């Protein structure tokens, strides 16, 4: 892995109505999956649980997160970098509130883009992946 790769754990958070939650970090334009960088020595699912708590005041059981695979795309907020996401699906039925560096949260219908500017990883890989799982 090169130094221009950012390793993260990310959540495909799905509500009881099938909508998915996206977040926008303070000072940025693009909406993306919640999650964040994996610390040295940390397992991806542990990073995910930590980041969801920090960003959304959401506590999850790591065992409830279903691993979906590794997805890579150009980083939305770091030009010249690639983000490599360990993606987990998490079903939730509780309210979330933006915290830490998160400025805004939006639930969107996965059939569209919610009229939002989306990060490349979300737009090109994760939403199409989720859509295809709904029609399978």
mmCIF file with all atom_site columns, N, CA and C in Angstrom, residues 42-86:
data_model
loop_
_atom_site.group_PDB
_atom_site.id
_atom_site.type_symbol
_atom_site.label_atom_id
_atom_site.label_alt_id
_atom_site.label_comp_id
_atom_site.label_asym_id
_atom_site.label_entity_id
_atom_site.label_seq_id
_atom_site.pdbx_PDB_ins_code
_atom_site.Cartn_x
_atom_site.Cartn_y
_atom_site.Cartn_z
_atom_site.occupancy
_atom_site.B_iso_or_equiv
_atom_site.pdbx_formal_charge
_atom_site.auth_seq_id
_atom_site.auth_comp_id
_atom_site.auth_asym_id
_atom_site.auth_atom_id
_atom_site.pdbx_PDB_model_num
ATOM 1   N N  . UNK A 1 42 ? -5.502  -1.608 14.984 1.00 0.00 ? 42 UNK A N  1
ATOM 2   C CA . UNK A 1 42 ? -6.950  -1.679 15.176 1.00 0.00 ? 42 UNK A CA 1
ATOM 3   C C  . UNK A 1 42 ? -7.580  -2.536 14.077 1.00 0.00 ? 42 UNK A C  1
ATOM 4   N N  . UNK A 1 43 ? -8.524  -3.383 14.444 1.00 0.00 ? 43 UNK A N  1
ATOM 5   C CA . UNK A 1 43 ? -9.275  -4.153 13.454 1.00 0.00 ? 43 UNK A CA 1
ATOM 6   C C  . UNK A 1 43 ? -10.285 -3.221 12.784 1.00 0.00 ? 43 UNK A C  1
ATOM 7   N N  . UNK A 1 44 ? -10.565 -3.420 11.486 1.00 0.00 ? 44 UNK A N  1
ATOM 8   C CA . UNK A 1 44 ? -11.510 -2.530 10.795 1.00 0.00 ? 44 UNK A CA 1
ATOM 9   C C  . UNK A 1 44 ? -12.869 -2.404 11.499 1.00 0.00 ? 44 UNK A C  1
ATOM 10  N N  . UNK A 1 45 ? -13.422 -3.502 11.995 1.00 0.00 ? 45 UNK A N  1
ATOM 11  C CA . UNK A 1 45 ? -14.735 -3.417 12.639 1.00 0.00 ? 45 UNK A CA 1
ATOM 12  C C  . UNK A 1 45 ? -14.660 -2.639 13.955 1.00 0.00 ? 45 UNK A C  1
ATOM 13  N N  . UNK A 1 46 ? -13.514 -2.694 14.633 1.00 0.00 ? 46 UNK A N  1
ATOM 14  C CA . UNK A 1 46 ? -13.337 -1.898 15.853 1.00 0.00 ? 46 UNK A CA 1
ATOM 15  C C  . UNK A 1 46 ? -13.259 -0.413 15.505 1.00 0.00 ? 46 UNK A C  1
ATOM 16  N N  . UNK A 1 47 ? -12.539 -0.101 14.414 1.00 0.00 ? 47 UNK A N  1
ATOM 17  C CA . UNK A 1 47 ? -12.461 1.287  13.945 1.00 0.00 ? 47 UNK A CA 1
ATOM 18  C C  . UNK A 1 47 ? -13.849 1.803  13.589 1.00 0.00 ? 47 UNK A C  1
ATOM 19  N N  . UNK A 1 48 ? -14.632 0.957  12.933 1.00 0.00 ? 48 UNK A N  1
ATOM 20  C CA . UNK A 1 48 ? -15.983 1.344  12.547 1.00 0.00 ? 48 UNK A CA 1
ATOM 21  C C  . UNK A 1 48 ? -16.822 1.681  13.784 1.00 0.00 ? 48 UNK A C  1
ATOM 22  N N  . UNK A 1 49 ? -16.808 0.814  14.768 1.00 0.00 ? 49 UNK A N  1
ATOM 23  C CA . UNK A 1 49 ? -17.593 1.053  15.988 1.00 0.00 ? 49 UNK A CA 1
ATOM 24  C C  . UNK A 1 49 ? -17.142 2.344  16.674 1.00 0.00 ? 49 UNK A C  1
ATOM 25  N N  . UNK A 1 50 ? -15.839 2.572  16.747 1.00 0.00 ? 50 UNK A N  1
ATOM 26  C CA . UNK A 1 50 ? -15.310 3.787  17.375 1.00 0.00 ? 50 UNK A CA 1
ATOM 27  C C  . UNK A 1 50 ? -15.744 5.021  16.595 1.00 0.00 ? 50 UNK A C  1
ATOM 28  N N  . UNK A 1 51 ? -15.582 4.982  15.269 1.00 0.00 ? 51 UNK A N  1
ATOM 29  C CA . UNK A 1 51 ? -15.923 6.141  14.440 1.00 0.00 ? 51 UNK A CA 1
ATOM 30  C C  . UNK A 1 51 ? -17.424 6.450  14.460 1.00 0.00 ? 51 UNK A C  1
ATOM 31  N N  . UNK A 1 52 ? -18.269 5.427  14.427 1.00 0.00 ? 52 UNK A N  1
ATOM 32  C CA . UNK A 1 52 ? -19.719 5.670  14.469 1.00 0.00 ? 52 UNK A CA 1
ATOM 33  C C  . UNK A 1 52 ? -20.121 6.326  15.784 1.00 0.00 ? 52 UNK A C  1
ATOM 34  N N  . UNK A 1 53 ? -19.458 5.919  16.861 1.00 0.00 ? 53 UNK A N  1
ATOM 35  C CA . UNK A 1 53 ? -19.751 6.555  18.143 1.00 0.00 ? 53 UNK A CA 1
ATOM 36  C C  . UNK A 1 53 ? -19.264 8.000  18.155 1.00 0.00 ? 53 UNK A C  1
ATOM 37  N N  . UNK A 1 54 ? -18.035 8.237  17.667 1.00 0.00 ? 54 UNK A N  1
ATOM 38  C CA . UNK A 1 54 ? -17.487 9.596  17.652 1.00 0.00 ? 54 UNK A CA 1
ATOM 39  C C  . UNK A 1 54 ? -18.284 10.523 16.738 1.00 0.00 ? 54 UNK A C  1
ATOM 40  N N  . UNK A 1 55 ? -18.658 10.036 15.549 1.00 0.00 ? 55 UNK A N  1
ATOM 41  C CA . UNK A 1 55 ? -19.281 10.894 14.532 1.00 0.00 ? 55 UNK A CA 1
ATOM 42  C C  . UNK A 1 55 ? -20.780 11.063 14.691 1.00 0.00 ? 55 UNK A C  1
ATOM 43  N N  . UNK A 1 56 ? -21.465 10.018 15.210 1.00 0.00 ? 56 UNK A N  1
ATOM 44  C CA . UNK A 1 56 ? -22.932 10.014 15.198 1.00 0.00 ? 56 UNK A CA 1
ATOM 45  C C  . UNK A 1 56 ? -23.564 9.686  16.547 1.00 0.00 ? 56 UNK A C  1
ATOM 46  N N  . UNK A 1 57 ? -22.750 9.562  17.592 1.00 0.00 ? 57 UNK A N  1
ATOM 47  C CA . UNK A 1 57 ? -23.256 9.114  18.898 1.00 0.00 ? 57 UNK A CA 1
ATOM 48  C C  . UNK A 1 57 ? -24.017 7.804  18.770 1.00 0.00 ? 57 UNK A C  1
ATOM 49  N N  . UNK A 1 58 ? -23.544 6.949  17.868 1.00 0.00 ? 58 UNK A N  1
ATOM 50  C CA . UNK A 1 58 ? -24.195 5.670  17.599 1.00 0.00 ? 58 UNK A CA 1
ATOM 51  C C  . UNK A 1 58 ? -23.314 4.549  18.134 1.00 0.00 ? 58 UNK A C  1
ATOM 52  N N  . UNK A 1 59 ? -23.890 3.740  19.012 1.00 0.00 ? 59 UNK A N  1
ATOM 53  C CA . UNK A 1 59 ? -23.152 2.586  19.527 1.00 0.00 ? 59 UNK A CA 1
ATOM 54  C C  . UNK A 1 59 ? -23.652 1.335  18.815 1.00 0.00 ? 59 UNK A C  1
ATOM 55  N N  . UNK A 1 60 ? -22.697 0.577  18.261 1.00 0.00 ? 60 UNK A N  1
ATOM 56  C CA . UNK A 1 60 ? -23.060 -0.684 17.595 1.00 0.00 ? 60 UNK A CA 1
ATOM 57  C C  . UNK A 1 60 ? -22.261 -1.815 18.228 1.00 0.00 ? 60 UNK A C  1
ATOM 58  N N  . UNK A 1 61 ? -22.824 -2.997 18.138 1.00 0.00 ? 61 UNK A N  1
ATOM 59  C CA . UNK A 1 61 ? -22.077 -4.200 18.492 1.00 0.00 ? 61 UNK A CA 1
ATOM 60  C C  . UNK A 1 61 ? -21.266 -4.578 17.264 1.00 0.00 ? 61 UNK A C  1
ATOM 61  N N  . UNK A 1 62 ? -19.941 -4.675 17.381 1.00 0.00 ? 62 UNK A N  1
ATOM 62  C CA . UNK A 1 62 ? -19.156 -5.060 16.207 1.00 0.00 ? 62 UNK A CA 1
ATOM 63  C C  . UNK A 1 62 ? -19.668 -6.340 15.539 1.00 0.00 ? 62 UNK A C  1
ATOM 64  N N  . UNK A 1 63 ? -20.202 -7.257 16.320 1.00 0.00 ? 63 UNK A N  1
ATOM 65  C CA . UNK A 1 63 ? -20.700 -8.513 15.736 1.00 0.00 ? 63 UNK A CA 1
ATOM 66  C C  . UNK A 1 63 ? -21.940 -8.299 14.867 1.00 0.00 ? 63 UNK A C  1
ATOM 67  N N  . UNK A 1 64 ? -22.595 -7.130 14.997 1.00 0.00 ? 64 UNK A N  1
ATOM 68  C CA . UNK A 1 64 ? -23.785 -6.834 14.189 1.00 0.00 ? 64 UNK A CA 1
ATOM 69  C C  . UNK A 1 64 ? -23.428 -6.242 12.825 1.00 0.00 ? 64 UNK A C  1
ATOM 70  N N  . UNK A 1 65 ? -22.157 -5.889 12.636 1.00 0.00 ? 65 UNK A N  1
ATOM 71  C CA . UNK A 1 65 ? -21.708 -5.308 11.368 1.00 0.00 ? 65 UNK A CA 1
ATOM 72  C C  . UNK A 1 65 ? -21.353 -6.436 10.407 1.00 0.00 ? 65 UNK A C  1
ATOM 73  N N  . UNK A 1 66 ? -21.977 -6.440 9.235  1.00 0.00 ? 66 UNK A N  1
ATOM 74  C CA . UNK A 1 66 ? -21.757 -7.473 8.226  1.00 0.00 ? 66 UNK A CA 1
ATOM 75  C C  . UNK A 1 66 ? -20.712 -6.979 7.226  1.00 0.00 ? 66 UNK A C  1
ATOM 76  N N  . UNK A 1 67 ? -19.601 -7.701 7.127  1.00 0.00 ? 67 UNK A N  1
ATOM 77  C CA . UNK A 1 67 ? -18.520 -7.292 6.230  1.00 0.00 ? 67 UNK A CA 1
ATOM 78  C C  . UNK A 1 67 ? -18.938 -7.488 4.773  1.00 0.00 ? 67 UNK A C  1
ATOM 79  N N  . UNK A 1 68 ? -18.778 -6.425 3.955  1.00 0.00 ? 68 UNK A N  1
ATOM 80  C CA . UNK A 1 68 ? -19.177 -6.471 2.547  1.00 0.00 ? 68 UNK A CA 1
ATOM 81  C C  . UNK A 1 68 ? -17.995 -6.514 1.582  1.00 0.00 ? 68 UNK A C  1
ATOM 82  N N  . UNK A 1 69 ? -16.808 -6.135 2.040  1.00 0.00 ? 69 UNK A N  1
ATOM 83  C CA . UNK A 1 69 ? -15.641 -6.170 1.164  1.00 0.00 ? 69 UNK A CA 1
ATOM 84  C C  . UNK A 1 69 ? -14.857 -4.873 1.194  1.00 0.00 ? 69 UNK A C  1
ATOM 85  N N  . UNK A 1 70 ? -13.820 -4.827 0.351  1.00 0.00 ? 70 UNK A N  1
ATOM 86  C CA . UNK A 1 70 ? -12.947 -3.659 0.236  1.00 0.00 ? 70 UNK A CA 1
ATOM 87  C C  . UNK A 1 70 ? -13.291 -2.913 -1.045 1.00 0.00 ? 70 UNK A C  1
ATOM 88  N N  . UNK A 1 71 ? -13.468 -1.623 -0.929 1.00 0.00 ? 71 UNK A N  1
ATOM 89  C CA . UNK A 1 71 ? -13.817 -0.761 -2.057 1.00 0.00 ? 71 UNK A CA 1
ATOM 90  C C  . UNK A 1 71 ? -12.813 0.392  -2.108 1.00 0.00 ? 71 UNK A C  1
ATOM 91  N N  . UNK A 1 72 ? -12.327 0.740  -3.303 1.00 0.00 ? 72 UNK A N  1
ATOM 92  C CA . UNK A 1 72 ? -11.354 1.829  -3.454 1.00 0.00 ? 72 UNK A CA 1
ATOM 93  C C  . UNK A 1 72 ? -11.825 2.824  -4.498 1.00 0.00 ? 72 UNK A C  1
ATOM 94  N N  . UNK A 1 73 ? -11.544 4.111  -4.214 1.00 0.00 ? 73 UNK A N  1
ATOM 95  C CA . UNK A 1 73 ? -11.895 5.188  -5.141 1.00 0.00 ? 73 UNK A CA 1
ATOM 96  C C  . UNK A 1 73 ? -11.056 6.410  -4.796 1.00 0.00 ? 73 UNK A C  1
ATOM 97  N N  . UNK A 1 74 ? -11.010 7.394  -5.697 1.00 0.00 ? 74 UNK A N  1
ATOM 98  C CA . UNK A 1 74 ? -10.308 8.637  -5.360 1.00 0.00 ? 74 UNK A CA 1
ATOM 99  C C  . UNK A 1 74 ? -10.921 9.269  -4.100 1.00 0.00 ? 74 UNK A C  1
ATOM 100 N N  . UNK A 1 75 ? -10.073 9.778  -3.227 1.00 0.00 ? 75 UNK A N  1
ATOM 101 C CA . UNK A 1 75 ? -10.552 10.424 -1.996 1.00 0.00 ? 75 UNK A CA 1
ATOM 102 C C  . UNK A 1 75 ? -11.281 11.719 -2.346 1.00 0.00 ? 75 UNK A C  1
ATOM 103 N N  . UNK A 1 76 ? -12.400 11.966 -1.669 1.00 0.00 ? 76 UNK A N  1
ATOM 104 C CA . UNK A 1 76 ? -13.209 13.156 -1.968 1.00 0.00 ? 76 UNK A CA 1
ATOM 105 C C  . UNK A 1 76 ? -12.542 14.436 -1.478 1.00 0.00 ? 76 UNK A C  1
ATOM 106 N N  . UNK A 1 77 ? -11.865 14.372 -0.335 1.00 0.00 ? 77 UNK A N  1
ATOM 107 C CA . UNK A 1 77 ? -11.365 15.592 0.294  1.00 0.00 ? 77 UNK A CA 1
ATOM 108 C C  . UNK A 1 77 ? -9.847  15.709 0.341  1.00 0.00 ? 77 UNK A C  1
ATOM 109 N N  . UNK A 1 78 ? -9.129  14.719 -0.200 1.00 0.00 ? 78 UNK A N  1
ATOM 110 C CA . UNK A 1 78 ? -7.666  14.755 -0.223 1.00 0.00 ? 78 UNK A CA 1
ATOM 111 C C  . UNK A 1 78 ? -7.193  14.508 -1.656 1.00 0.00 ? 78 UNK A C  1
ATOM 112 N N  . UNK A 1 79 ? -7.013  15.577 -2.453 1.00 0.00 ? 79 UNK A N  1
ATOM 113 C CA . UNK A 1 79 ? -6.600  15.412 -3.850 1.00 0.00 ? 79 UNK A CA 1
ATOM 114 C C  . UNK A 1 79 ? -5.322  14.576 -3.960 1.00 0.00 ? 79 UNK A C  1
ATOM 115 N N  . UNK A 1 80 ? -5.312  13.673 -4.948 1.00 0.00 ? 80 UNK A N  1
ATOM 116 C CA . UNK A 1 80 ? -4.142  12.840 -5.176 1.00 0.00 ? 80 UNK A CA 1
ATOM 117 C C  . UNK A 1 80 ? -4.102  11.583 -4.317 1.00 0.00 ? 80 UNK A C  1
ATOM 118 N N  . UNK A 1 81 ? -5.074  11.418 -3.426 1.00 0.00 ? 81 UNK A N  1
ATOM 119 C CA . UNK A 1 81 ? -5.119  10.248 -2.559 1.00 0.00 ? 81 UNK A CA 1
ATOM 120 C C  . UNK A 1 81 ? -6.235  9.304  -2.994 1.00 0.00 ? 81 UNK A C  1
ATOM 121 N N  . UNK A 1 82 ? -6.060  8.038  -2.672 1.00 0.00 ? 82 UNK A N  1
ATOM 122 C CA . UNK A 1 82 ? -7.077  7.020  -2.878 1.00 0.00 ? 82 UNK A CA 1
ATOM 123 C C  . UNK A 1 82 ? -7.565  6.581  -1.508 1.00 0.00 ? 82 UNK A C  1
ATOM 124 N N  . UNK A 1 83 ? -8.871  6.413  -1.396 1.00 0.00 ? 83 UNK A N  1
ATOM 125 C CA . UNK A 1 83 ? -9.417  5.880  -0.152 1.00 0.00 ? 83 UNK A CA 1
ATOM 126 C C  . UNK A 1 83 ? -9.715  4.404  -0.383 1.00 0.00 ? 83 UNK A C  1
ATOM 127 N N  . UNK A 1 84 ? -9.274  3.579  0.572  1.00 0.00 ? 84 UNK A N  1
ATOM 128 C CA . UNK A 1 84 ? -9.537  2.143  0.523  1.00 0.00 ? 84 UNK A CA 1
ATOM 129 C C  . UNK A 1 84 ? -10.404 1.823  1.740  1.00 0.00 ? 84 UNK A C  1
ATOM 130 N N  . UNK A 1 85 ? -11.655 1.483  1.477  1.00 0.00 ? 85 UNK A N  1
ATOM 131 C CA . UNK A 1 85 ? -12.631 1.297  2.552  1.00 0.00 ? 85 UNK A CA 1
ATOM 132 C C  . UNK A 1 85 ? -12.933 -0.171 2.787  1.00 0.00 ? 85 UNK A C  1
ATOM 133 N N  . UNK A 1 86 ? -12.838 -0.570 4.050  1.00 0.00 ? 86 UNK A N  1
ATOM 134 C CA . UNK A 1 86 ? -13.372 -1.856 4.491  1.00 0.00 ? 86 UNK A CA 1
ATOM 135 C C  . UNK A 1 86 ? -14.829 -1.547 4.827  1.00 0.00 ? 86 UNK A C  1
#
